PDB file of C-alpha atoms in Angstrom:
ATOM      1  CA  MET A   2     -55.677 -31.138 124.462  1.00  0.00           C
ATOM      2  CA  GLN A   3     -53.333 -33.973 123.665  1.00  0.00           C
ATOM      3  CA  MET A   4     -49.847 -33.608 122.213  1.00  0.00           C
ATOM      4  CA  PRO A   5     -49.338 -35.472 118.924  1.00  0.00           C
ATOM      5  CA  GLU A   6     -46.961 -38.397 119.193  1.00  0.00           C
ATOM      6  CA  HIS A   7     -44.448 -37.006 116.725  1.00  0.00           C
ATOM      7  CA  HIS A   8     -44.121 -33.819 118.824  1.00  0.00           C
ATOM      8  CA  PHE A   9     -43.508 -35.913 121.927  1.00  0.00           C
ATOM      9  CA  SER A  10     -40.814 -38.056 120.303  1.00  0.00           C
ATOM     10  CA  HIS A  11     -39.167 -34.950 118.823  1.00  0.00           C
ATOM     11  CA  SER A  12     -39.180 -33.258 122.230  1.00  0.00           C
ATOM     12  CA  LEU A  13     -37.826 -36.392 123.900  1.00  0.00           C
ATOM     13  CA  LYS A  14     -34.961 -36.660 121.402  1.00  0.00           C
ATOM     14  CA  LYS A  15     -34.166 -32.972 121.861  1.00  0.00           C
ATOM     15  CA  THR A  16     -34.145 -33.357 125.648  1.00  0.00           C
ATOM     16  CA  ILE A  17     -31.884 -36.422 125.528  1.00  0.00           C
ATOM     17  CA  ARG A  18     -29.488 -34.616 123.161  1.00  0.00           C
ATOM     18  CA  ALA A  19     -29.384 -31.576 125.464  1.00  0.00           C
ATOM     19  CA  PHE A  20     -28.703 -33.806 128.468  1.00  0.00           C
ATOM     20  CA  ILE A  21     -25.903 -35.636 126.657  1.00  0.00           C
ATOM     21  CA  ASN A  22     -24.350 -32.294 125.692  1.00  0.00           C
ATOM     22  CA  LEU A  23     -24.617 -31.079 129.298  1.00  0.00           C
ATOM     23  CA  LEU A  24     -23.267 -34.277 130.871  1.00  0.00           C
ATOM     24  CA  PRO A  25     -19.530 -33.448 130.450  1.00  0.00           C
ATOM     25  CA  VAL A  26     -20.118 -30.071 132.106  1.00  0.00           C
ATOM     26  CA  ILE A  27     -21.928 -31.660 135.047  1.00  0.00           C
ATOM     27  CA  ILE A  28     -19.246 -34.334 135.468  1.00  0.00           C
ATOM     28  CA  GLY A  29     -16.470 -31.736 135.265  1.00  0.00           C
ATOM     29  CA  MET A  30     -18.225 -29.507 137.777  1.00  0.00           C
ATOM     30  CA  LEU A  31     -18.682 -32.399 140.212  1.00  0.00           C
ATOM     31  CA  LEU A  32     -15.014 -33.384 139.836  1.00  0.00           C
ATOM     32  CA  LEU A  33     -13.864 -29.807 140.472  1.00  0.00           C
ATOM     33  CA  THR A  34     -16.186 -29.534 143.451  1.00  0.00           C
ATOM     34  CA  SER A  35     -14.832 -32.782 144.868  1.00  0.00           C
ATOM     35  CA  LEU A  36     -11.297 -31.471 144.407  1.00  0.00           C
ATOM     36  CA  ALA A  37     -12.168 -28.184 146.142  1.00  0.00           C
ATOM     37  CA  VAL A  38     -13.803 -30.042 149.023  1.00  0.00           C
ATOM     38  CA  SER A  39     -10.793 -32.321 149.481  1.00  0.00           C
ATOM     39  CA  LEU A  40      -8.356 -29.380 149.366  1.00  0.00           C
ATOM     40  CA  PHE A  41     -10.391 -27.265 151.812  1.00  0.00           C
ATOM     41  CA  PRO A  42      -9.179 -28.315 155.266  1.00  0.00           C
ATOM     42  CA  GLN A  43     -11.944 -28.967 157.762  1.00  0.00           C
ATOM     43  CA  GLN A  44     -10.003 -27.194 160.511  1.00  0.00           C
ATOM     44  CA  LEU A  45      -9.998 -24.022 158.402  1.00  0.00           C
ATOM     45  CA  ALA A  46     -13.779 -24.250 158.129  1.00  0.00           C
ATOM     46  CA  ALA A  47     -14.084 -24.684 161.867  1.00  0.00           C
ATOM     47  CA  ASP A  48     -11.767 -21.708 162.483  1.00  0.00           C
ATOM     48  CA  LEU A  49     -13.456 -19.507 159.884  1.00  0.00           C
ATOM     49  CA  PHE A  50     -16.885 -19.953 161.429  1.00  0.00           C
ATOM     50  CA  GLY A  51     -16.586 -19.264 165.143  1.00  0.00           C
ATOM     51  CA  GLY A  52     -20.141 -19.667 166.409  1.00  0.00           C
ATOM     52  CA  ASN A  53     -21.371 -16.042 166.344  1.00  0.00           C
ATOM     53  CA  ALA A  54     -24.513 -16.282 164.185  1.00  0.00           C
ATOM     54  CA  MET A  55     -24.236 -12.842 162.567  1.00  0.00           C
ATOM     55  CA  LEU A  56     -20.524 -13.204 161.873  1.00  0.00           C
ATOM     56  CA  ASP A  57     -20.981 -16.752 160.549  1.00  0.00           C
ATOM     57  CA  ALA A  58     -23.763 -15.618 158.208  1.00  0.00           C
ATOM     58  CA  THR A  59     -21.666 -12.709 156.958  1.00  0.00           C
ATOM     59  CA  VAL A  60     -18.600 -14.883 156.386  1.00  0.00           C
ATOM     60  CA  GLY A  61     -20.721 -17.588 154.721  1.00  0.00           C
ATOM     61  CA  ALA A  62     -22.367 -15.053 152.411  1.00  0.00           C
ATOM     62  CA  SER A  63     -19.002 -13.463 151.613  1.00  0.00           C
ATOM     63  CA  VAL A  64     -17.319 -16.754 150.745  1.00  0.00           C
ATOM     64  CA  GLY A  65     -20.345 -17.864 148.720  1.00  0.00           C
ATOM     65  CA  GLY A  66     -20.457 -14.545 146.870  1.00  0.00           C
ATOM     66  CA  ILE A  67     -16.807 -14.696 145.902  1.00  0.00           C
ATOM     67  CA  ALA A  68     -16.737 -18.392 145.027  1.00  0.00           C
ATOM     68  CA  ALA A  69     -19.773 -18.417 142.787  1.00  0.00           C
ATOM     69  CA  GLY A  70     -20.709 -21.575 141.023  1.00  0.00           C
ATOM     70  CA  HIS A  71     -23.435 -23.939 139.964  1.00  0.00           C
ATOM     71  CA  PRO A  72     -26.268 -24.644 142.451  1.00  0.00           C
ATOM     72  CA  ILE A  73     -25.615 -28.396 142.387  1.00  0.00           C
ATOM     73  CA  ALA A  74     -22.055 -27.818 143.556  1.00  0.00           C
ATOM     74  CA  SER A  75     -23.275 -25.560 146.372  1.00  0.00           C
ATOM     75  CA  TYR A  76     -25.350 -28.406 147.809  1.00  0.00           C
ATOM     76  CA  VAL A  77     -22.297 -30.673 147.868  1.00  0.00           C
ATOM     77  CA  LEU A  78     -20.122 -27.998 149.468  1.00  0.00           C
ATOM     78  CA  GLY A  79     -22.883 -27.073 151.921  1.00  0.00           C
ATOM     79  CA  GLY A  80     -23.156 -30.703 152.990  1.00  0.00           C
ATOM     80  CA  GLU A  81     -19.408 -30.938 153.479  1.00  0.00           C
ATOM     81  CA  LEU A  82     -19.338 -27.703 155.488  1.00  0.00           C
ATOM     82  CA  SER A  83     -22.231 -28.915 157.605  1.00  0.00           C
ATOM     83  CA  GLN A  84     -20.409 -32.205 158.306  1.00  0.00           C
ATOM     84  CA  ALA A  85     -17.313 -30.191 159.264  1.00  0.00           C
ATOM     85  CA  GLY A  86     -19.317 -28.530 162.028  1.00  0.00           C
ATOM     86  CA  VAL A  87     -20.175 -25.230 160.364  1.00  0.00           C
ATOM     87  CA  SER A  88     -23.461 -23.756 161.608  1.00  0.00           C
ATOM     88  CA  LEU A  89     -26.646 -24.025 159.572  1.00  0.00           C
ATOM     89  CA  ILE A  90     -26.890 -20.218 159.347  1.00  0.00           C
ATOM     90  CA  ALA A  91     -23.447 -20.015 157.748  1.00  0.00           C
ATOM     91  CA  VAL A  92     -24.136 -22.901 155.370  1.00  0.00           C
ATOM     92  CA  THR A  93     -27.487 -21.424 154.322  1.00  0.00           C
ATOM     93  CA  ALA A  94     -25.960 -17.984 153.743  1.00  0.00           C
ATOM     94  CA  PHE A  95     -23.167 -19.638 151.776  1.00  0.00           C
ATOM     95  CA  ILE A  96     -25.537 -21.576 149.516  1.00  0.00           C
ATOM     96  CA  VAL A  97     -27.888 -18.644 148.857  1.00  0.00           C
ATOM     97  CA  SER A  98     -24.993 -16.281 148.215  1.00  0.00           C
ATOM     98  CA  TRP A  99     -23.209 -18.850 146.025  1.00  0.00           C
ATOM     99  CA  VAL A 100     -26.220 -18.947 143.722  1.00  0.00           C
ATOM    100  CA  THR A 101     -27.333 -15.299 143.782  1.00  0.00           C
ATOM    101  CA  VAL A 102     -24.214 -13.136 144.310  1.00  0.00           C
ATOM    102  CA  GLY A 103     -21.562 -13.060 141.631  1.00  0.00           C
ATOM    103  CA  VAL A 104     -18.450 -11.062 142.412  1.00  0.00           C
ATOM    104  CA  VAL A 105     -16.524 -13.041 139.816  1.00  0.00           C
ATOM    105  CA  GLN A 106     -19.161 -12.423 137.147  1.00  0.00           C
ATOM    106  CA  LEU A 107     -19.617  -8.752 138.116  1.00  0.00           C
ATOM    107  CA  PRO A 108     -17.619  -7.309 135.176  1.00  0.00           C
ATOM    108  CA  ALA A 109     -19.611  -9.338 132.648  1.00  0.00           C
ATOM    109  CA  GLU A 110     -22.882  -8.520 134.371  1.00  0.00           C
ATOM    110  CA  ALA A 111     -21.972  -4.818 134.475  1.00  0.00           C
ATOM    111  CA  LEU A 112     -21.130  -4.908 130.792  1.00  0.00           C
ATOM    112  CA  MET A 113     -24.477  -6.457 129.918  1.00  0.00           C
ATOM    113  CA  LEU A 114     -26.784  -4.717 132.404  1.00  0.00           C
ATOM    114  CA  GLY A 115     -24.866  -1.661 133.566  1.00  0.00           C
ATOM    115  CA  MET A 116     -22.542  -1.191 136.552  1.00  0.00           C
ATOM    116  CA  ARG A 117     -25.122   0.485 138.778  1.00  0.00           C
ATOM    117  CA  PHE A 118     -27.675  -2.274 138.294  1.00  0.00           C
ATOM    118  CA  ALA A 119     -25.061  -5.020 138.772  1.00  0.00           C
ATOM    119  CA  LEU A 120     -23.764  -3.482 141.991  1.00  0.00           C
ATOM    120  CA  TYR A 121     -27.237  -2.919 143.460  1.00  0.00           C
ATOM    121  CA  ARG A 122     -28.348  -6.421 142.496  1.00  0.00           C
ATOM    122  CA  ASN A 123     -25.310  -8.013 144.121  1.00  0.00           C
ATOM    123  CA  ILE A 124     -25.620  -5.915 147.290  1.00  0.00           C
ATOM    124  CA  VAL A 125     -29.336  -6.716 147.625  1.00  0.00           C
ATOM    125  CA  CYS A 126     -28.654 -10.417 147.015  1.00  0.00           C
ATOM    126  CA  PHE A 127     -25.828 -10.429 149.574  1.00  0.00           C
ATOM    127  CA  LEU A 128     -28.024  -8.872 152.250  1.00  0.00           C
ATOM    128  CA  SER A 129     -30.898 -11.147 151.269  1.00  0.00           C
ATOM    129  CA  ALA A 130     -28.646 -14.197 151.672  1.00  0.00           C
ATOM    130  CA  ILE A 131     -27.962 -13.215 155.279  1.00  0.00           C
ATOM    131  CA  ALA A 132     -31.640 -12.507 155.980  1.00  0.00           C
ATOM    132  CA  ILE A 133     -32.741 -15.769 154.321  1.00  0.00           C
ATOM    133  CA  ALA A 134     -30.197 -17.717 156.380  1.00  0.00           C
ATOM    134  CA  PHE A 135     -31.640 -16.357 159.635  1.00  0.00           C
ATOM    135  CA  LEU A 136     -35.245 -16.830 158.488  1.00  0.00           C
ATOM    136  CA  CYS A 137     -34.537 -20.389 157.361  1.00  0.00           C
ATOM    137  CA  VAL A 138     -32.873 -21.430 160.604  1.00  0.00           C
ATOM    138  CA  TYR A 139     -35.454 -19.746 162.858  1.00  0.00           C
ATOM    139  CA  THR A 140     -38.300 -21.231 160.812  1.00  0.00           C
ATOM    140  CA  LEU A 141     -36.773 -24.704 161.200  1.00  0.00           C
ATOM    141  CA  ARG A 142     -36.504 -24.142 164.950  1.00  0.00           C
ATOM    142  CA  LEU A 143     -40.230 -23.370 165.091  1.00  0.00           C
ATOM    143  CA  PHE A 144     -41.042 -26.817 163.728  1.00  0.00           C
ATOM    144  CA  ASN A 145     -38.659 -28.733 166.022  1.00  0.00           C
TER     145      ASN A 145
END
């Protein structure tokens, strides 16, 4: 089945319009992320993550859960943390928790979905972020 040309051009125009509307948000988010990265001292990152895998994963998931944001920003921050010497387990836990745990959004989520559901979802996502970090790193070690 082939899409008629007028549907394609309508969809293309709609997509371009949506992208143009989203562009200021993306640019603003990248600017804020760059500001946060430049203000976050690398020595603090090195001190915060001491080398104990379990502790690093827990700290990474905690920081990511509190400082929730857009997934694109988490990749930038994860790259900066990795370059600062933070372990891959901590960076992975941070990224997964950043995207899935939302302490900041918890009141809004509780209002929409109920407090019990919001709490359980965030706790499960927090624990999953730690487990995923370990699974990711150990899986990568299998292939090296």
